[in-house]
Short mmCIF file of C-alpha atoms and ligand atoms in Angstrom, two decimals:
data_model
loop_
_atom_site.label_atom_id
_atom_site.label_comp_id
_atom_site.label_asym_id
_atom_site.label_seq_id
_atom_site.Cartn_x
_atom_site.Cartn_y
_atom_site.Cartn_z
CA UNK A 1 -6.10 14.45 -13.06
CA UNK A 2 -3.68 15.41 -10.43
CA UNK A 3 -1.66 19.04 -11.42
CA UNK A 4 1.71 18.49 -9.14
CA UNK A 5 5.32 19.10 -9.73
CA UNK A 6 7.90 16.16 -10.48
CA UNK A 7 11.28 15.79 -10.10
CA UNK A 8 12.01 16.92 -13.24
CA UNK A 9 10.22 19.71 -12.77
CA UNK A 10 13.02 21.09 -9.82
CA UNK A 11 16.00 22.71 -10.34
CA UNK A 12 17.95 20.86 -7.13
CA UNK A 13 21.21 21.43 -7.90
CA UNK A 14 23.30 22.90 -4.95
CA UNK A 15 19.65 22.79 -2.98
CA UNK A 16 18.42 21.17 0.13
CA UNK A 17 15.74 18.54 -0.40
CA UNK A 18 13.59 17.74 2.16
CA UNK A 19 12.40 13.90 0.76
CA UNK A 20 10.01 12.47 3.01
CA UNK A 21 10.36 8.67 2.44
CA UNK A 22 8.26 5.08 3.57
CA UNK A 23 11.23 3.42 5.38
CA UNK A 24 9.05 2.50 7.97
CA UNK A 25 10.21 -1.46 7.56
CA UNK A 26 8.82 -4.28 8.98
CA UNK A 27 11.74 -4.93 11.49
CA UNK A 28 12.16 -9.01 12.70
CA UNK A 29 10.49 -9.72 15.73
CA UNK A 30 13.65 -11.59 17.49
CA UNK A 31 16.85 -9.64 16.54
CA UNK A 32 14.94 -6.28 15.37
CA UNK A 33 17.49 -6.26 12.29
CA UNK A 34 15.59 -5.25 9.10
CA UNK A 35 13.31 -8.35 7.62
CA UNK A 36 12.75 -6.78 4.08
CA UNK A 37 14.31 -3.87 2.36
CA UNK A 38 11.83 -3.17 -0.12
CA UNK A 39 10.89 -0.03 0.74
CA UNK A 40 13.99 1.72 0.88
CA UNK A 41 14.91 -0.20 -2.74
CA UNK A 42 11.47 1.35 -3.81
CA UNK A 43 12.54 4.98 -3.02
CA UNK A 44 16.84 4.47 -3.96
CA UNK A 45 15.72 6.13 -8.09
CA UNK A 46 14.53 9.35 -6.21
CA UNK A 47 17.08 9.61 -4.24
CA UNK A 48 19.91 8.56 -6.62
CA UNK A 49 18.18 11.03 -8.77
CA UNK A 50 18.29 14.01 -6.52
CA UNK A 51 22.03 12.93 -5.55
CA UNK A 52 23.47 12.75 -8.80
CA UNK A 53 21.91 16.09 -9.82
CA UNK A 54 24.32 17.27 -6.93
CA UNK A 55 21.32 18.54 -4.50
CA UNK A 56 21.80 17.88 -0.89
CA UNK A 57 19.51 14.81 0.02
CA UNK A 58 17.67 15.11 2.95
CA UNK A 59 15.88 11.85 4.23
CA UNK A 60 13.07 11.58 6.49
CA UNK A 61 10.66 8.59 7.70
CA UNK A 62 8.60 6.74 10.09
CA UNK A 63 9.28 3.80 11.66
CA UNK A 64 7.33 1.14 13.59
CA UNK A 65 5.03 3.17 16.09
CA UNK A 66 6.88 5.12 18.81
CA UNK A 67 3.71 7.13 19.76
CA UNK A 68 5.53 10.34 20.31
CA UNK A 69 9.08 9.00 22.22
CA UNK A 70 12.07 7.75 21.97
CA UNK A 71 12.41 4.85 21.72
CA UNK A 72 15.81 3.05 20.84
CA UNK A 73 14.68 0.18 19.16
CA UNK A 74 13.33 2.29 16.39
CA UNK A 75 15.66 4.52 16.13
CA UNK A 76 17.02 5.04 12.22
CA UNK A 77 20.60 4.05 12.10
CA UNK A 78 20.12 0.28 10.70
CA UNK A 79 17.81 1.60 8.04
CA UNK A 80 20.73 4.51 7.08
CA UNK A 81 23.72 1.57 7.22
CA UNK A 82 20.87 -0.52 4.83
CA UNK A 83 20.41 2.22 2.29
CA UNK A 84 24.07 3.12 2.58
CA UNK A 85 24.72 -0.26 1.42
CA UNK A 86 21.92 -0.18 -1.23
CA UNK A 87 23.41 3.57 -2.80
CA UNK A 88 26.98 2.42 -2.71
CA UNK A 89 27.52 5.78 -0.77
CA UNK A 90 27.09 6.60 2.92
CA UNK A 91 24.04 7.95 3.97
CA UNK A 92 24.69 9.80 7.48
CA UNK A 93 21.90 9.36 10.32
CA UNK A 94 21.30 12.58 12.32
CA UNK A 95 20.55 12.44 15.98
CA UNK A 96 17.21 13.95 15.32
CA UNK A 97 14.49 15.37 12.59
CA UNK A 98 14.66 19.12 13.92
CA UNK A 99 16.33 21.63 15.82
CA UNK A 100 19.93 23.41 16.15
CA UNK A 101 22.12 20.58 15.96
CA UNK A 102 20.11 19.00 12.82
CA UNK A 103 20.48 22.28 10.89
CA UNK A 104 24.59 22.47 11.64
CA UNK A 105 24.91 19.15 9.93
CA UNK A 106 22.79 19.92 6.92
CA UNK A 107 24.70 23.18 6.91
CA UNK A 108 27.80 20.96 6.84
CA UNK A 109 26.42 19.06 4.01
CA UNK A 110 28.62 18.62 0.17
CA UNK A 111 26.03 18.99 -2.82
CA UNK A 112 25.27 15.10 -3.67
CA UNK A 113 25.19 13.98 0.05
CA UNK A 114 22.53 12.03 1.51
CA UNK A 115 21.47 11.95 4.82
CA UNK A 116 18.77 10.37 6.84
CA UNK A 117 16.73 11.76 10.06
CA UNK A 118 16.09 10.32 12.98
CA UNK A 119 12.33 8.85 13.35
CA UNK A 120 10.13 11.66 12.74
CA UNK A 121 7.40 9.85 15.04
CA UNK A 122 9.49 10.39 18.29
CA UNK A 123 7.87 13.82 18.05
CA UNK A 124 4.23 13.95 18.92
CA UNK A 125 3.95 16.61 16.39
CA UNK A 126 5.06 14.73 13.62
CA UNK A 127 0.97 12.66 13.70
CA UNK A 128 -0.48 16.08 15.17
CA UNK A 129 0.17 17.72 11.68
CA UNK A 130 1.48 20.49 14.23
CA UNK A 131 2.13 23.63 12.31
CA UNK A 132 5.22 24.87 14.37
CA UNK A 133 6.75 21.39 13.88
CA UNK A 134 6.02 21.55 9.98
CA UNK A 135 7.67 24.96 9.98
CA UNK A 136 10.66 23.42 11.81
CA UNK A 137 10.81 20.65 9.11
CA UNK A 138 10.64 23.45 6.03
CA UNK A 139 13.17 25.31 7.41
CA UNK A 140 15.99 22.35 7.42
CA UNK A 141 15.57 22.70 3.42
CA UNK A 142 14.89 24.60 -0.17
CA UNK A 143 12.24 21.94 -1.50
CA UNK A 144 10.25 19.67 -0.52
CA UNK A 145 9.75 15.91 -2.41
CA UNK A 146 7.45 13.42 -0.90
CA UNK A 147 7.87 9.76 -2.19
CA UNK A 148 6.14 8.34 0.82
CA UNK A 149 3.46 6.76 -1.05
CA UNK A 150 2.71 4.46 1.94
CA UNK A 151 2.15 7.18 4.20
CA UNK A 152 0.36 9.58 1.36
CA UNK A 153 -3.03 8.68 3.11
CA UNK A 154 -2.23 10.44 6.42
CA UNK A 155 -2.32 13.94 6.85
CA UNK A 156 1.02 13.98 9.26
CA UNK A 157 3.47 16.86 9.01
CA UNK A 158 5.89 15.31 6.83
CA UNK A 159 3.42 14.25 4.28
CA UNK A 160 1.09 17.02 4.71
CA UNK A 161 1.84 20.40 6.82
CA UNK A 162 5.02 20.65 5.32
CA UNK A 163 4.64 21.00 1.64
CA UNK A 164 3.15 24.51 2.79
CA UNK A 165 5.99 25.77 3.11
CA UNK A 166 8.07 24.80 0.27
CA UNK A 167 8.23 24.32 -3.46
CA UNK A 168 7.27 20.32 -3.42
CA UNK A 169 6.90 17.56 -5.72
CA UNK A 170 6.38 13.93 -6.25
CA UNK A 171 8.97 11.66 -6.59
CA UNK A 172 9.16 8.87 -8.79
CA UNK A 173 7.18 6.31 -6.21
CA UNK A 174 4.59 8.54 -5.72
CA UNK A 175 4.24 9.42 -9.39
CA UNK A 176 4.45 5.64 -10.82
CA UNK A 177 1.27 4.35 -8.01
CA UNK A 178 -0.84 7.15 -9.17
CA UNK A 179 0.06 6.75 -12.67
CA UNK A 180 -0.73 2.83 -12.81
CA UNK A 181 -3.42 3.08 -9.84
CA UNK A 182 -4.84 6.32 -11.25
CA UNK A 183 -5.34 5.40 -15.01
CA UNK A 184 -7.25 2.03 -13.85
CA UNK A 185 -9.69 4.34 -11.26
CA UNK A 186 -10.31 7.07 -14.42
CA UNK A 187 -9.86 5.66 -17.32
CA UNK A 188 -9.54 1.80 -17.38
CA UNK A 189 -8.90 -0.49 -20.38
CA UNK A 190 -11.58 -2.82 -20.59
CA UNK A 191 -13.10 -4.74 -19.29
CA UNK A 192 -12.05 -4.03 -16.15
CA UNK A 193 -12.24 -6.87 -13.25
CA UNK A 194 -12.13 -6.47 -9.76
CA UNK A 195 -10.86 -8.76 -7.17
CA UNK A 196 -11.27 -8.63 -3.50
CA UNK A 197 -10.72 -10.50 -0.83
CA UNK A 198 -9.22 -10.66 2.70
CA UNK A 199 -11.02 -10.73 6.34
CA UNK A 200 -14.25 -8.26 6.53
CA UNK A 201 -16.44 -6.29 4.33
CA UNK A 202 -16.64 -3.96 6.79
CA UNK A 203 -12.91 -2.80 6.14
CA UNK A 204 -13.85 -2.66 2.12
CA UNK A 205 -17.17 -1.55 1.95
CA UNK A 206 -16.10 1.79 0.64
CA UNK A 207 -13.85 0.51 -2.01
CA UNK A 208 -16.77 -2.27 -3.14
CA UNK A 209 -18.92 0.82 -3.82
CA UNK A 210 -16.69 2.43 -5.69
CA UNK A 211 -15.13 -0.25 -7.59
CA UNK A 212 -18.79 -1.47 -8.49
CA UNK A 213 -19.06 1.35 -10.13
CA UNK A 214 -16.37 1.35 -12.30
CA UNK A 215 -15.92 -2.40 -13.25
CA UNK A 216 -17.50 -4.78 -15.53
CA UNK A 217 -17.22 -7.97 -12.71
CA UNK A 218 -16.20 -7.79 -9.57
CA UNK A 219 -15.17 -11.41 -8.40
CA UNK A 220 -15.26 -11.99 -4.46
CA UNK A 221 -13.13 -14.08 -2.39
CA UNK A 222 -11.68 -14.72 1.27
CA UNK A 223 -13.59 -14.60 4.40
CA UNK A 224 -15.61 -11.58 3.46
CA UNK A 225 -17.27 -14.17 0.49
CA UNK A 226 -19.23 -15.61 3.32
CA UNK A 227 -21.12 -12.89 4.20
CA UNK A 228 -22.83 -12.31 0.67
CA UNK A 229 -23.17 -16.55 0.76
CA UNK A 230 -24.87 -15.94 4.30
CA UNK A 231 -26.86 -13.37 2.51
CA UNK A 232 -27.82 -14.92 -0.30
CA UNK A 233 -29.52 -17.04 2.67
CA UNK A 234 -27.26 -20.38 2.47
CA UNK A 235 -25.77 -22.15 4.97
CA UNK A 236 -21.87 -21.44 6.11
CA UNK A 237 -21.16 -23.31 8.47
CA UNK A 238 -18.39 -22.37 10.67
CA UNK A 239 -17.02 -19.72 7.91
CA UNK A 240 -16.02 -16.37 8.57
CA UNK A 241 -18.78 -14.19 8.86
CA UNK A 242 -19.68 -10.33 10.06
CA UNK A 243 -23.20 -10.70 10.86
CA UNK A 244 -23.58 -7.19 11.31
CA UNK A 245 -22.92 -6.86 7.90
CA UNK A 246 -25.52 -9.54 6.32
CA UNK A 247 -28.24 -6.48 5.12
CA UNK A 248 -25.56 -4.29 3.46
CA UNK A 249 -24.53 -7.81 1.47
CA UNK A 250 -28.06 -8.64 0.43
CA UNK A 251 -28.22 -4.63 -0.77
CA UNK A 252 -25.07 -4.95 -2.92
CA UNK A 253 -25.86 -7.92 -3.72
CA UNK A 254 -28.33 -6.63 -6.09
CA UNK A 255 -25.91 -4.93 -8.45
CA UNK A 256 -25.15 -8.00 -10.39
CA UNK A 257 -22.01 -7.22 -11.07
CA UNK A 258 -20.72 -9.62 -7.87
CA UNK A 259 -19.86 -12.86 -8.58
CA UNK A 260 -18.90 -15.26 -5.47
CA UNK A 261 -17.69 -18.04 -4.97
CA UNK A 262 -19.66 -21.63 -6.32
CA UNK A 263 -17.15 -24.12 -4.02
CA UNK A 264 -14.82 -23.50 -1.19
CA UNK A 265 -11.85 -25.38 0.64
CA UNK A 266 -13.90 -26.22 3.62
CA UNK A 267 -11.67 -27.31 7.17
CA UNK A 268 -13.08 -29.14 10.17
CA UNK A 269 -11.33 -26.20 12.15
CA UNK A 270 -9.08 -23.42 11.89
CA UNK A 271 -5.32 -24.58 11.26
CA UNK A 272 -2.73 -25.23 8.93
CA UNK A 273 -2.91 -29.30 9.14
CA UNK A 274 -6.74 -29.12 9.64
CA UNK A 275 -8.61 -32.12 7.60
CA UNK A 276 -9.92 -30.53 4.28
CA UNK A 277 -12.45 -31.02 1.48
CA UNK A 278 -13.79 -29.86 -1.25
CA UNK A 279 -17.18 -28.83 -0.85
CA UNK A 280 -20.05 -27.16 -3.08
CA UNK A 281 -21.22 -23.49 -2.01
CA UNK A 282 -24.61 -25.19 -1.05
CA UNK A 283 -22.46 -28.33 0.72
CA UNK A 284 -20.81 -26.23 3.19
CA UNK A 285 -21.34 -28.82 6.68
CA UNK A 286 -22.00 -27.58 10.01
CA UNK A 287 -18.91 -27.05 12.37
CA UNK A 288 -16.85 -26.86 9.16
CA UNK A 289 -15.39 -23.63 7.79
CA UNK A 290 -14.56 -22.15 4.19
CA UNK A 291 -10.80 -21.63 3.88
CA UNK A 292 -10.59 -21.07 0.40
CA UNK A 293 -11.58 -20.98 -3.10
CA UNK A 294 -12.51 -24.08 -4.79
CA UNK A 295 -11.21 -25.34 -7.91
CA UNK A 296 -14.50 -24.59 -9.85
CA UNK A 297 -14.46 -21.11 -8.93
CA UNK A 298 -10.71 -20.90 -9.92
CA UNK A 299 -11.93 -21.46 -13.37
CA UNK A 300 -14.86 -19.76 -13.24
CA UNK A 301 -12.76 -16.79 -11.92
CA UNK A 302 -10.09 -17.50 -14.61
CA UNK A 303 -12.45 -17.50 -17.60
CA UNK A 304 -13.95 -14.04 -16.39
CA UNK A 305 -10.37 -12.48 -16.19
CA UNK A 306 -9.09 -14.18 -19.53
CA UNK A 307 -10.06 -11.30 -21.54
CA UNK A 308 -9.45 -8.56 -19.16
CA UNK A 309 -7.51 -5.37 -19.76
CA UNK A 310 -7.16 -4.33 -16.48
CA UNK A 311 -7.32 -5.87 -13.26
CA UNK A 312 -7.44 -4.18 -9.61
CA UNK A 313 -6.71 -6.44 -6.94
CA UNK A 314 -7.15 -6.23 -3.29
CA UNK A 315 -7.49 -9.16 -0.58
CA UNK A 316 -6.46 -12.49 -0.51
CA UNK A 317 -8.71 -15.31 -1.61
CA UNK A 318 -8.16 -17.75 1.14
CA UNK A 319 -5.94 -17.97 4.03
CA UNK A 320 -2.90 -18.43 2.00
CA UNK A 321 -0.52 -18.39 5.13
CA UNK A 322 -1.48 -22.10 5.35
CA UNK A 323 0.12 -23.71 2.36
CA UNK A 324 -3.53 -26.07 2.41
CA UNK A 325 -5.57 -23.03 1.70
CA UNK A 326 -3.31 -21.13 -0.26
CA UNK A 327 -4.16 -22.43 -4.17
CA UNK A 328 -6.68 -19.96 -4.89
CA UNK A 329 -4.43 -16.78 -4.15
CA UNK A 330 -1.35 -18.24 -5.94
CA UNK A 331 -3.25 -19.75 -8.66
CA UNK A 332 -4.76 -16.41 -9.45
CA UNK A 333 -1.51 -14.55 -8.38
CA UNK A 334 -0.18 -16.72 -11.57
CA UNK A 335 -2.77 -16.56 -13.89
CA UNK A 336 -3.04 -12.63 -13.71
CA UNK A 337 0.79 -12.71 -14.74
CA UNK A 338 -0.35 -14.31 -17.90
CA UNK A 339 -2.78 -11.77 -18.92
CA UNK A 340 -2.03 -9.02 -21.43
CA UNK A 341 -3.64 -6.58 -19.48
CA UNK A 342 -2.63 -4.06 -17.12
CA UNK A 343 -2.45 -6.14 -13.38
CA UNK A 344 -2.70 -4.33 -10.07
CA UNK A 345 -1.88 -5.55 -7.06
CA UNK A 346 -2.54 -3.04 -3.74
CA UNK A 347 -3.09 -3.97 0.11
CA UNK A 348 -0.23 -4.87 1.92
CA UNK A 349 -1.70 -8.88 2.67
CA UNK A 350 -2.17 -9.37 -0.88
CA UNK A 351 0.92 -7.97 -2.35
CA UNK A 352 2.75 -10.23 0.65
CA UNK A 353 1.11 -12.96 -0.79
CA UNK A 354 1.75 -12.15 -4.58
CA UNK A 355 5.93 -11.43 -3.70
CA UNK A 356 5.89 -14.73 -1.38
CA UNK A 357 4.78 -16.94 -4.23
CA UNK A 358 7.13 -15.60 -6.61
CA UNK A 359 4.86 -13.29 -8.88
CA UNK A 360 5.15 -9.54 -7.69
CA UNK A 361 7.51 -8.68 -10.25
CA UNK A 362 5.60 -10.30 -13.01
CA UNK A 363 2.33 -8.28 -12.63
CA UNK A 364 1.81 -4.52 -14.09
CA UNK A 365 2.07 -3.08 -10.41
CA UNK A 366 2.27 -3.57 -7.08
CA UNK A 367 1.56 -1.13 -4.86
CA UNK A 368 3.30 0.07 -1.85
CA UNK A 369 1.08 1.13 0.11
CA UNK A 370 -1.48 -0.87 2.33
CA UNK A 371 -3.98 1.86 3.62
CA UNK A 372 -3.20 3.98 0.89
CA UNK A 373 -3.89 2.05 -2.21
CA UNK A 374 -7.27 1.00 -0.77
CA UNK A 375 -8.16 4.68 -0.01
CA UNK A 376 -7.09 5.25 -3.43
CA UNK A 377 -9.45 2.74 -4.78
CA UNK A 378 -12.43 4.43 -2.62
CA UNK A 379 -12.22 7.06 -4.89
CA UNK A 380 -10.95 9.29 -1.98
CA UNK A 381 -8.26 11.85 -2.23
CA UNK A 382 -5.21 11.40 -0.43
CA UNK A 383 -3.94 14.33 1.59
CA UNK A 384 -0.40 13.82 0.70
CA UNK A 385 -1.09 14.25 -3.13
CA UNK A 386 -3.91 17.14 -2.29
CA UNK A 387 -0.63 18.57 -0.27
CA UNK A 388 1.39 18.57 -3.44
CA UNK A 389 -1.64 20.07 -5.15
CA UNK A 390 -1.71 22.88 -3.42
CA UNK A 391 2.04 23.55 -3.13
CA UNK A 392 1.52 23.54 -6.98
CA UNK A 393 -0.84 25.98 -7.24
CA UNK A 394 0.84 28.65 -4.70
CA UNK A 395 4.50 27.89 -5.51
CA UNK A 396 4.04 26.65 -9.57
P1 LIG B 401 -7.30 -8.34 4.97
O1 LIG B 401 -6.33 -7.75 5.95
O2 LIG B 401 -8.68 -7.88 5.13
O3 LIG B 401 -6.80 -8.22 3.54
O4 LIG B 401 -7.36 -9.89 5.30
C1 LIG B 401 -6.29 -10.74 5.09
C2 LIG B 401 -6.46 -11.97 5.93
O5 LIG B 401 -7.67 -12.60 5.61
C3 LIG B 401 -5.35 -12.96 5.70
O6 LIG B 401 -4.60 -13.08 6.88
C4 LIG B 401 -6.10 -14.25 5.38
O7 LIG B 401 -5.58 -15.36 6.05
C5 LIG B 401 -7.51 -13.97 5.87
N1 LIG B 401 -8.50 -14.81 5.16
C6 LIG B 401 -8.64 -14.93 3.83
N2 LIG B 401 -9.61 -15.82 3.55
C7 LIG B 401 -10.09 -16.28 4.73
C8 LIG B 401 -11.10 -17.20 5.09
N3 LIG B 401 -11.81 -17.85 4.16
N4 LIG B 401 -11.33 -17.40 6.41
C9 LIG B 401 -10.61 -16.74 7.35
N5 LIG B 401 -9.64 -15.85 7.06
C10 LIG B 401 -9.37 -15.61 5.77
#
């Protein structure tokens, strides 16, 4: 189990707290104004938390990729005037994440303030893990809270370097994903099913080994299905498939756990009017190409899930962008929320696709973070929370 200090655990009143935050939002591509708030909603109990306990809230985030510069379109202010709206109380953006000026207006700060610095990934540093830079970052502040659950997979010096240096501890984020996400990986209810999906096995392989050897099924969709169908020495047609990857699917294959698909949503090419038909697993026809999950599979998929008590899920299970090959994702997506069983959602495609057809808020958990749920479900440790760990053990 992870041994880290909470928020409850700090005494913030009258302090500086250093929160390091996911606001890094997807931005629209035409006007560059925000496109979805959700991750600053996600982090507004910490930080209402730390507020109201009259500590001085210090904000800090990535946003988009500014490899090391300036760069004005990515600058913070739109995401401080957001969560300014979202806490009902101004949050002030700083010109910058370090240096002289930064620390005059945290000295000017009133206990229960919040304010928000600029893009911590206009310095190089900030990726480098740079230990000057970290120090610079611990010394705008009394504690340290990260809540950047997104981010917890990269060993940056906001998520990492820094909690060296001060008395850290999870916010609530952090501490619900590796509650819910934690529990299922140690100690699942069961039976415990696994779902994955998405483009490549090569992107999952580490989280198929490690899920395969915690679940009772492990039910495969998406384009990476066709590889194990390849494997299993049928024909696919046009689908999907990493042929570099056939041998390590005919080896994992033999854990007989896997279960794949037994029909697909075959297209005569790849688009969203393309003609479509039903086909049998063994039926796929040349020049055509698997889309989706077929309607048999659904229920074969459905009736293995029926009496789960927890269910990890990662990958969608066609390309559900296309409303034509998008039944097998929602129709899953639904019948998880009807489950009595704990439902988990984690991989930024597949939690897109459960919040676009209406049923992120109706499964057990969704997870915030993209790369870092599915490191989290390789077994490996994330060096945010092994940060945390060992702020623990020298600060207590
Ligand atoms: P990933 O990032 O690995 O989770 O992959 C997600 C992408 O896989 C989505 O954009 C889906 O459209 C795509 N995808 C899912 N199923 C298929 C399929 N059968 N053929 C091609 N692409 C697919």
């Amino acid at each position: 189990m992870h041994k880290f200090l909470t928020l409850n655990d700090l005494d913030a009143k009258g302090k500086r707290v250093l929160v390091r935050v996911d606001f890094n939002v997807p931005l629209d591509k035409k006007t560059n104004e925000i496109a979805d708030d959700k991750r600053i909603r996600e982090s507004l109990p910490t930080i209402k938390f730390l507020a109201e306990r009259n500590a001085k809230v210090i904000l800090c985030s990535h946003l988009g990729r500014p490899d090391g510069k300036v760069v004005d379109s990515l600058r913070m202010d739109k995401v401080a005037l957001r969560l300014g709206q979202l806490l009902g109380r101004k949050a002030k953006k700083l010109n910058d994440c370090v240096g002289d000026e930064v620390k005059r207006e945290i000295a000017g700060m009133n206990n229960g303030d919040v304010a928000l610095l600029e893009n911590l990934r206009f310095h190089p540093e900030e990726e480098a893990n740079d230990e000057n830079f970290s120090e610079q970052l611990a010394e705008l502040a009394d504690l340290y809270v990260n809540d950047a659950f997104g981010t917890c997979h990269r060993a940056h010096a906001s998520t990492y370097g820094v909690a060296k240096h001060l008395r850290s501890a999870a916010g609530f984020l952090v501490e619900k994903e590796l509650r819910v996400m934690g529990k299922a990986m140690e100690n699942p209810d069961k039976p415990f099913i696994g779902i994955l999906g998405g483009a490549k096995i090569s992107d999952k392989i580490k989280v198929i080994e490690n899920l395969l050897k915690k679940v009772d099924k492990l039910l495969i969709g998406g384009a990476m299905a066709f590889t194990f169908i390849k494997a299993e020495g049928k024909n696919v047609g046009a689908s999907k498939v990493e042929d570099g990857q056939v041998d390590l699917a005919k080896k994992l294959l033999y854990n007989k756990k896997i279960v794949l698909p037994v029909d697909v949503v075959a297209a005569n090419h790849f688009d969203a009017n393309a003609d479509s038909k039903i086909v049998d697993i063994n039926d796929i026809p040349n020049g055509w190409l698997g889309l989706d999950i077929g309607p048999k599979t659904i229920e074969n998929y459905k009736e293995i899930l029926k009496n789960a008590k927890t269910v990890v899920w990662s990958g969608p299970l066609g390309v559900f962008e296309f409303e034509k090959f998008a039944n097998g994702t929602k129709e899953i997506a639904r019948f998880l929320t009807t489950l009595k069983a704990t439902t988990i959602v984690g991989g930024g495609d597949t939690a897109a696709a459960a919040e676009k057809f209406g049923y992120a808020g109706k499964l057990t958990h969704v997870s915030t973070g993209g790369g870092a749920s599915l490191e989290f479900f390789e077994g490996k440790k994330l060096p945010g929370i092994e940060a945390l760990e060992e702020s623990y053990k020298k600060f207590k």
